[in-house]
């Protein structure tokens, strides 16, 4: 099992450019999440998908869109990148969304917006 | 809202020293509590968790006890190793309408010297 995989590992964008971050999991999990990690702030939830076909906003959704393509894949799109979106992005999945569920994280995508 | 506060870092220790990383939380209801660890260049992975008051989570020599009366979940290890150098995150999942969201502390960088 590969677990949670993310592509790309690293990306540099210019302000205003768009890109899609890809995430896939092979654990047959129902729930998937996108977080961003900024220095001194821990991780903050951008969007989540409780199950295939559903998505909803987290704490910091502005400037992002998501697609739950199927049960395995959950992509994050930046339509018009801004320097404030420079961050490390993590995708995670869990079997369900109960309060005791363990979330499994991908290796992250480091994004630099110039 | 829900929040997690961790002790300020970074923490630098010599090998075989005793480790404590403090974590306190604010949440409505009865959250589950987690410690995640992030090794250099990797995603987060679960270290241990506790789902109800007085539960003790343990793994790889690390322990933490869910203390409802002091709203704390401090991480301890009796004898740290160089390989324990990483960033440690305390997190909670409040359940209910929080849809499986993890709320993270800001992270504590631990460096262990030989």
PDB file of N, CA and C in Angstrom, chain A residues 33 35 37 40-43 45 48 57-59 90 97-107, chain B residues 30-32 34 36 38 41-44 46 49 51 89 93-95 99-102 104-106:
ATOM      1  N   UNK A  33      -9.243  15.098   3.129  1.00  0.00           N
ATOM      2  CA  UNK A  33      -9.064  16.463   3.647  1.00  0.00           C
ATOM      3  C   UNK A  33      -7.890  17.140   2.949  1.00  0.00           C
ATOM      4  N   UNK A  35      -5.241  20.276   3.979  1.00  0.00           N
ATOM      5  CA  UNK A  35      -4.746  21.215   4.986  1.00  0.00           C
ATOM      6  C   UNK A  35      -3.620  22.046   4.387  1.00  0.00           C
ATOM      7  N   UNK A  37      -0.094  24.147   5.864  1.00  0.00           N
ATOM      8  CA  UNK A  37       0.773  24.283   7.024  1.00  0.00           C
ATOM      9  C   UNK A  37       1.627  25.523   6.855  1.00  0.00           C
ATOM     10  N   UNK A  40       4.539  28.291  12.546  1.00  0.00           N
ATOM     11  CA  UNK A  40       3.967  28.781  13.794  1.00  0.00           C
ATOM     12  C   UNK A  40       2.465  28.694  13.895  1.00  0.00           C
ATOM     13  N   UNK A  41       1.801  28.058  12.914  1.00  0.00           N
ATOM     14  CA  UNK A  41       0.331  28.028  12.926  1.00  0.00           C
ATOM     15  C   UNK A  41      -0.237  26.626  12.877  1.00  0.00           C
ATOM     16  N   UNK A  42       0.597  25.623  12.931  1.00  0.00           N
ATOM     17  CA  UNK A  42       0.045  24.279  12.819  1.00  0.00           C
ATOM     18  C   UNK A  42      -0.550  24.055  11.443  1.00  0.00           C
ATOM     19  N   UNK A  43      -1.521  23.163  11.355  1.00  0.00           N
ATOM     20  CA  UNK A  43      -2.210  22.887  10.098  1.00  0.00           C
ATOM     21  C   UNK A  43      -3.630  23.419  10.190  1.00  0.00           C
ATOM     22  N   UNK A  45      -7.473  23.465   8.130  1.00  0.00           N
ATOM     23  CA  UNK A  45      -8.272  22.748   7.156  1.00  0.00           C
ATOM     24  C   UNK A  45      -8.792  23.699   6.088  1.00  0.00           C
ATOM     25  N   UNK A  48     -12.829  19.680   2.935  1.00  0.00           N
ATOM     26  CA  UNK A  48     -12.890  18.263   3.230  1.00  0.00           C
ATOM     27  C   UNK A  48     -13.983  17.623   2.376  1.00  0.00           C
ATOM     28  N   UNK A  57     -16.537  23.289   2.871  1.00  0.00           N
ATOM     29  CA  UNK A  57     -15.472  24.211   3.258  1.00  0.00           C
ATOM     30  C   UNK A  57     -14.993  23.933   4.677  1.00  0.00           C
ATOM     31  N   UNK A  58     -13.676  24.182   4.865  1.00  0.00           N
ATOM     32  CA  UNK A  58     -13.100  24.141   6.194  1.00  0.00           C
ATOM     33  C   UNK A  58     -12.896  25.543   6.727  1.00  0.00           C
ATOM     34  N   UNK A  59     -11.785  25.743   7.445  1.00  0.00           N
ATOM     35  CA  UNK A  59     -11.503  27.039   8.071  1.00  0.00           C
ATOM     36  C   UNK A  59     -11.075  28.110   7.091  1.00  0.00           C
ATOM     37  N   UNK A  90      -1.013  19.635   2.621  1.00  0.00           N
ATOM     38  CA  UNK A  90      -1.117  18.224   2.950  1.00  0.00           C
ATOM     39  C   UNK A  90      -2.514  17.715   2.673  1.00  0.00           C
ATOM     40  N   UNK A  97     -15.543   9.911   9.366  1.00  0.00           N
ATOM     41  CA  UNK A  97     -15.279  11.213   9.977  1.00  0.00           C
ATOM     42  C   UNK A  97     -15.680  11.264  11.451  1.00  0.00           C
ATOM     43  N   UNK A  98     -15.653  10.117  12.110  1.00  0.00           N
ATOM     44  CA  UNK A  98     -15.934  10.102  13.537  1.00  0.00           C
ATOM     45  C   UNK A  98     -14.836  10.776  14.322  1.00  0.00           C
ATOM     46  N   UNK A  99     -15.113  11.068  15.581  1.00  0.00           N
ATOM     47  CA  UNK A  99     -14.157  11.876  16.345  1.00  0.00           C
ATOM     48  C   UNK A  99     -12.930  11.081  16.767  1.00  0.00           C
ATOM     49  N   UNK A 100     -12.983   9.770  16.708  1.00  0.00           N
ATOM     50  CA  UNK A 100     -11.821   8.978  17.109  1.00  0.00           C
ATOM     51  C   UNK A 100     -10.999   8.494  15.917  1.00  0.00           C
ATOM     52  N   UNK A 101     -11.380   8.914  14.721  1.00  0.00           N
ATOM     53  CA  UNK A 101     -10.706   8.399  13.536  1.00  0.00           C
ATOM     54  C   UNK A 101      -9.288   8.928  13.414  1.00  0.00           C
ATOM     55  N   UNK A 102      -8.383   8.068  12.989  1.00  0.00           N
ATOM     56  CA  UNK A 102      -7.018   8.477  12.668  1.00  0.00           C
ATOM     57  C   UNK A 102      -6.994   8.998  11.240  1.00  0.00           C
ATOM     58  N   UNK A 103      -6.348  10.127  11.056  1.00  0.00           N
ATOM     59  CA  UNK A 103      -6.144  10.635   9.702  1.00  0.00           C
ATOM     60  C   UNK A 103      -4.743  10.269   9.237  1.00  0.00           C
ATOM     61  N   UNK A 104      -4.633   9.886   7.961  1.00  0.00           N
ATOM     62  CA  UNK A 104      -3.368   9.479   7.354  1.00  0.00           C
ATOM     63  C   UNK A 104      -2.975  10.548   6.349  1.00  0.00           C
ATOM     64  N   UNK A 105      -1.751  11.024   6.471  1.00  0.00           N
ATOM     65  CA  UNK A 105      -1.302  12.173   5.691  1.00  0.00           C
ATOM     66  C   UNK A 105      -0.372  11.771   4.564  1.00  0.00           C
ATOM     67  N   UNK A 106      -0.455  12.529   3.470  1.00  0.00           N
ATOM     68  CA  UNK A 106       0.504  12.423   2.395  1.00  0.00           C
ATOM     69  C   UNK A 106       1.792  13.165   2.729  1.00  0.00           C
ATOM     70  N   UNK A 107       2.787  13.099   1.838  1.00  0.00           N
ATOM     71  CA  UNK A 107       4.097  13.710   2.101  1.00  0.00           C
ATOM     72  C   UNK A 107       4.120  15.216   1.917  1.00  0.00           C
TER      73      UNK A 107
ATOM     74  N   UNK B  30     -16.828  16.440  24.141  1.00  0.00           N
ATOM     75  CA  UNK B  30     -15.819  15.474  24.579  1.00  0.00           C
ATOM     76  C   UNK B  30     -14.923  15.102  23.399  1.00  0.00           C
ATOM     77  N   UNK B  31     -13.864  15.868  23.206  1.00  0.00           N
ATOM     78  CA  UNK B  31     -13.023  15.605  22.032  1.00  0.00           C
ATOM     79  C   UNK B  31     -12.161  14.363  22.203  1.00  0.00           C
ATOM     80  N   UNK B  32     -11.678  13.838  21.098  1.00  0.00           N
ATOM     81  CA  UNK B  32     -10.551  12.914  21.101  1.00  0.00           C
ATOM     82  C   UNK B  32      -9.289  13.734  20.948  1.00  0.00           C
ATOM     83  N   UNK B  34      -4.976  13.796  20.122  1.00  0.00           N
ATOM     84  CA  UNK B  34      -3.973  13.112  19.311  1.00  0.00           C
ATOM     85  C   UNK B  34      -2.619  13.804  19.457  1.00  0.00           C
ATOM     86  N   UNK B  36       0.547  13.913  16.770  1.00  0.00           N
ATOM     87  CA  UNK B  36       1.112  13.554  15.480  1.00  0.00           C
ATOM     88  C   UNK B  36       2.576  13.978  15.460  1.00  0.00           C
ATOM     89  N   UNK B  38       5.983  14.730  12.806  1.00  0.00           N
ATOM     90  CA  UNK B  38       6.426  15.003  11.431  1.00  0.00           C
ATOM     91  C   UNK B  38       7.940  14.954  11.387  1.00  0.00           C
ATOM     92  N   UNK B  41      11.035  16.405   6.147  1.00  0.00           N
ATOM     93  CA  UNK B  41      10.711  16.108   4.758  1.00  0.00           C
ATOM     94  C   UNK B  41       9.545  15.162   4.554  1.00  0.00           C
ATOM     95  N   UNK B  42       8.838  14.830   5.635  1.00  0.00           N
ATOM     96  CA  UNK B  42       7.733  13.867   5.518  1.00  0.00           C
ATOM     97  C   UNK B  42       6.410  14.489   5.939  1.00  0.00           C
ATOM     98  N   UNK B  43       5.328  13.755   5.683  1.00  0.00           N
ATOM     99  CA  UNK B  43       4.019  14.159   6.182  1.00  0.00           C
ATOM    100  C   UNK B  43       3.858  13.776   7.640  1.00  0.00           C
ATOM    101  N   UNK B  44       2.709  14.135   8.194  1.00  0.00           N
ATOM    102  CA  UNK B  44       2.435  13.816   9.588  1.00  0.00           C
ATOM    103  C   UNK B  44       2.024  12.354   9.714  1.00  0.00           C
ATOM    104  N   UNK B  46       0.454   9.548  12.836  1.00  0.00           N
ATOM    105  CA  UNK B  46      -0.075   9.440  14.191  1.00  0.00           C
ATOM    106  C   UNK B  46       0.963   8.832  15.117  1.00  0.00           C
ATOM    107  N   UNK B  49      -3.007   8.362  20.531  1.00  0.00           N
ATOM    108  CA  UNK B  49      -4.259   9.076  20.720  1.00  0.00           C
ATOM    109  C   UNK B  49      -4.985   8.567  21.960  1.00  0.00           C
ATOM    110  N   UNK B  51      -9.206   8.734  23.524  1.00  0.00           N
ATOM    111  CA  UNK B  51     -10.550   9.123  23.106  1.00  0.00           C
ATOM    112  C   UNK B  51     -11.478   9.487  24.255  1.00  0.00           C
ATOM    113  N   UNK B  89       2.979  17.594  16.950  1.00  0.00           N
ATOM    114  CA  UNK B  89       1.744  18.363  16.934  1.00  0.00           C
ATOM    115  C   UNK B  89       0.710  17.703  17.837  1.00  0.00           C
ATOM    116  N   UNK B  93     -10.055  16.348  17.936  1.00  0.00           N
ATOM    117  CA  UNK B  93     -11.205  16.168  17.061  1.00  0.00           C
ATOM    118  C   UNK B  93     -12.423  16.221  17.960  1.00  0.00           C
ATOM    119  N   UNK B  94     -13.206  17.290  17.799  1.00  0.00           N
ATOM    120  CA  UNK B  94     -14.331  17.510  18.709  1.00  0.00           C
ATOM    121  C   UNK B  94     -15.554  16.688  18.353  1.00  0.00           C
ATOM    122  N   UNK B  95     -15.542  16.047  17.174  1.00  0.00           N
ATOM    123  CA  UNK B  95     -16.692  15.239  16.780  1.00  0.00           C
ATOM    124  C   UNK B  95     -17.908  16.087  16.494  1.00  0.00           C
ATOM    125  N   UNK B  99     -17.329  17.567  11.776  1.00  0.00           N
ATOM    126  CA  UNK B  99     -17.142  16.791  10.542  1.00  0.00           C
ATOM    127  C   UNK B  99     -15.769  16.126  10.423  1.00  0.00           C
ATOM    128  N   UNK B 100     -15.215  15.666  11.527  1.00  0.00           N
ATOM    129  CA  UNK B 100     -13.942  14.967  11.436  1.00  0.00           C
ATOM    130  C   UNK B 100     -12.739  15.878  11.377  1.00  0.00           C
ATOM    131  N   UNK B 101     -12.947  17.172  11.482  1.00  0.00           N
ATOM    132  CA  UNK B 101     -11.838  18.120  11.406  1.00  0.00           C
ATOM    133  C   UNK B 101     -10.889  17.959  12.583  1.00  0.00           C
ATOM    134  N   UNK B 102      -9.592  17.994  12.293  1.00  0.00           N
ATOM    135  CA  UNK B 102      -8.575  18.065  13.343  1.00  0.00           C
ATOM    136  C   UNK B 102      -8.197  19.526  13.563  1.00  0.00           C
ATOM    137  N   UNK B 104      -5.268  21.699  15.199  1.00  0.00           N
ATOM    138  CA  UNK B 104      -3.880  21.475  15.581  1.00  0.00           C
ATOM    139  C   UNK B 104      -3.330  22.598  16.442  1.00  0.00           C
ATOM    140  N   UNK B 105      -2.388  22.225  17.314  1.00  0.00           N
ATOM    141  CA  UNK B 105      -1.529  23.218  17.932  1.00  0.00           C
ATOM    142  C   UNK B 105      -0.476  23.666  16.927  1.00  0.00           C
ATOM    143  N   UNK B 106       0.374  24.599  17.354  1.00  0.00           N
ATOM    144  CA  UNK B 106       1.321  25.198  16.410  1.00  0.00           C
ATOM    145  C   UNK B 106       2.532  24.326  16.136  1.00  0.00           C
TER     146      UNK B 106
END
